[in-house]
Coordinates of C-alpha atoms in Angstrom, one line a residue:
M77 CA 23.7 1.3 -5.3
P78 CA 24.5 3.1 -8.6
S79 CA 25.1 6.8 -8.3
A80 CA 23.7 9.4 -10.7
G81 CA 26.2 10.5 -13.4
R82 CA 28.1 7.2 -13.4
W83 CA 28.6 5.6 -16.8
R84 CA 28.5 1.9 -17.3
P85 CA 29.1 0.0 -20.5
R86 CA 26.3 -1.9 -22.1
R87 CA 26.7 -5.2 -23.9
D88 CA 28.1 -4.8 -27.5
L89 CA 25.7 -6.5 -29.8
G90 CA 28.4 -6.7 -32.6
R91 CA 27.0 -3.8 -34.6
R92 CA 29.2 -1.4 -36.4
V93 CA 27.5 1.5 -34.6
G94 CA 29.7 1.1 -31.5
V95 CA 29.1 0.2 -28.0
A96 CA 25.9 1.6 -26.4
L97 CA 26.4 3.3 -23.0
A98 CA 23.8 3.9 -20.3
L99 CA 23.9 6.7 -17.9
T100 CA 22.2 5.8 -14.6
A101 CA 19.8 8.7 -14.3
S102 CA 17.8 7.4 -11.3
L103 CA 16.9 4.2 -9.4
A104 CA 13.9 3.8 -11.7
G105 CA 15.9 3.4 -14.9
A106 CA 18.7 4.4 -17.2
V107 CA 19.0 6.8 -20.1
A108 CA 20.5 5.1 -23.2
C109 CA 23.1 6.7 -25.5
S110 CA 24.8 5.4 -28.6
S111 CA 27.1 6.6 -31.3
D112 CA 25.9 8.9 -34.1
E113 CA 26.9 6.5 -36.9
A114 CA 24.2 5.2 -39.2
P115 CA 22.9 1.7 -38.6
P116 CA 24.3 -1.1 -40.8
S117 CA 22.7 -1.9 -44.1
A118 CA 20.8 -5.1 -44.8
P119 CA 22.0 -7.4 -47.6
D120 CA 19.5 -5.8 -50.0
G121 CA 20.9 -2.3 -49.3
T122 CA 18.1 -1.0 -47.2
T123 CA 18.9 0.5 -43.8
R124 CA 17.8 -1.3 -40.7
P125 CA 16.8 0.7 -37.6
A126 CA 19.1 0.2 -34.7
A127 CA 17.8 -1.7 -31.7
A128 CA 16.8 0.4 -28.8
A129 CA 19.4 0.4 -26.0
G130 CA 18.2 0.0 -22.4
P131 CA 15.7 -2.2 -20.7
P132 CA 12.7 -3.4 -22.6
P133 CA 9.4 -1.8 -21.6
K134 CA 7.2 -3.6 -19.1
H135 CA 4.5 -5.5 -21.1
R136 CA 1.0 -5.0 -19.7
A137 CA -1.0 -5.0 -22.9
K138 CA -0.6 -8.8 -23.5
R139 CA -2.8 -9.6 -20.5
G140 CA -6.6 -9.7 -20.8
V141 CA -9.3 -7.2 -19.9
P142 CA -10.4 -7.8 -16.2
T143 CA -14.0 -8.6 -15.4
R144 CA -13.8 -8.3 -11.6
L145 CA -11.9 -6.8 -8.7
V146 CA -10.9 -9.1 -5.9
V147 CA -9.8 -7.8 -2.4
L148 CA -6.3 -8.9 -1.4
Q149 CA -6.1 -6.7 1.7
P150 CA -7.3 -6.2 4.5
R151 CA -7.5 -9.8 5.6
V152 CA -11.1 -9.4 6.9
R153 CA -12.3 -8.7 3.3
K154 CA -9.7 -10.9 1.4
G155 CA -11.3 -12.8 -1.4
S156 CA -14.4 -10.6 -1.8
A157 CA -15.1 -10.3 -5.5
Y158 CA -16.9 -7.5 -7.3
P159 CA -17.9 -7.7 -11.0
I160 CA -16.8 -4.7 -13.1
G161 CA -19.9 -3.2 -14.7
V162 CA -20.2 0.0 -16.9
E163 CA -19.1 2.0 -13.9
I164 CA -18.4 1.3 -10.2
T165 CA -17.4 3.7 -7.5
L166 CA -15.1 3.0 -4.6
G167 CA -15.1 4.9 -1.3
R168 CA -16.6 5.3 2.2
A169 CA -19.8 6.9 1.1
P170 CA -22.9 4.7 1.4
S171 CA -23.7 5.5 -2.3
C172 CA -20.5 3.8 -3.6
S173 CA -20.8 0.6 -5.5
I174 CA -17.9 -0.9 -3.4
G175 CA -18.3 0.6 0.0
L176 CA -15.2 0.8 2.3
P177 CA -16.8 2.3 5.4
D178 CA -14.1 1.1 7.8
D179 CA -11.1 2.3 5.6
T180 CA -10.3 5.6 7.2
F181 CA -7.6 6.3 4.5
A182 CA -10.3 6.1 1.7
S183 CA -12.1 9.2 0.8
Q184 CA -16.0 9.3 0.7
L185 CA -15.9 9.2 -3.2
H186 CA -12.4 7.9 -3.8
A187 CA -12.1 6.3 -7.3
R188 CA -14.1 4.8 -10.1
V189 CA -13.6 1.9 -12.4
F190 CA -15.3 2.0 -15.7
T191 CA -15.5 0.4 -19.1
Q192 CA -14.8 2.3 -22.3
D193 CA -13.7 1.3 -25.8
G194 CA -13.5 -2.3 -24.9
G195 CA -11.2 -1.7 -22.0
V196 CA -11.4 -1.2 -18.2
W197 CA -10.1 2.0 -16.7
V198 CA -9.4 3.3 -13.2
E199 CA -9.7 7.0 -12.3
D200 CA -9.0 8.8 -9.0
L201 CA -11.9 11.2 -8.1
G202 CA -9.9 13.8 -6.2
S203 CA -9.2 11.7 -3.2
T204 CA -7.0 12.9 -0.4
N205 CA -4.6 10.0 -0.3
G206 CA -4.7 9.1 -4.0
T207 CA -5.5 6.0 -5.9
H208 CA -2.5 3.7 -6.7
L209 CA -2.0 1.3 -9.6
N210 CA 0.8 -1.2 -9.1
G211 CA 2.4 1.1 -6.6
G212 CA 2.2 4.3 -8.7
R213 CA -0.2 7.1 -8.2
V214 CA -3.1 7.4 -10.7
T215 CA -3.2 11.0 -12.1
A216 CA -5.4 10.4 -15.1
P217 CA -7.8 7.6 -16.2
T218 CA -5.5 4.6 -16.7
A219 CA -6.3 1.2 -18.4
L220 CA -6.4 -1.9 -16.3
V221 CA -5.3 -5.4 -17.3
Q222 CA -5.6 -8.7 -15.5
G223 CA -3.1 -8.9 -12.6
D224 CA -3.0 -5.1 -11.9
R225 CA -3.3 -4.1 -8.3
V226 CA -5.4 -1.1 -7.4
Q227 CA -5.1 0.5 -3.9
V228 CA -7.8 2.7 -2.5
G229 CA -7.0 3.8 1.0
N230 CA -5.7 0.7 2.8
T231 CA -7.7 -1.6 0.6
I232 CA -5.9 -3.4 -2.2
F233 CA -7.7 -5.0 -5.1
E234 CA -6.5 -7.3 -7.9
A235 CA -8.0 -6.9 -11.3
Q236 CA -9.0 -10.4 -12.6

């Protein structure tokens, strides 16, 4: 396991700007560093921007807009599908569009999924245990794409 503060060389791409280095900042990723020299010029004399060092961003935007939520867990509800309308609410309350009465880790009014500006979004509604998107806690309305996993209490949905 890499330790914080340890330098490791990055692959030299043959540029005159030098070898990029990455400082392992945490288990989640690395902070990239490179020399202060200007990037090389193109044959026509214009300057090209240097390529970013470090891992490429995770691409979520290329996937389509989901039209339904499908339960992955718990097993007793696996495969249940719910169409995404203008707004759906998730929680234990009888008034929720998707009721989770047996999920004791879900709040009464836990989260909502809504459409806006041609996209589908998920928002936590102040739940006790939080709403999670692909393993990370939702702290503000966040866009959903097909394949995303939303966890409300112990219930996991896949956006399809």
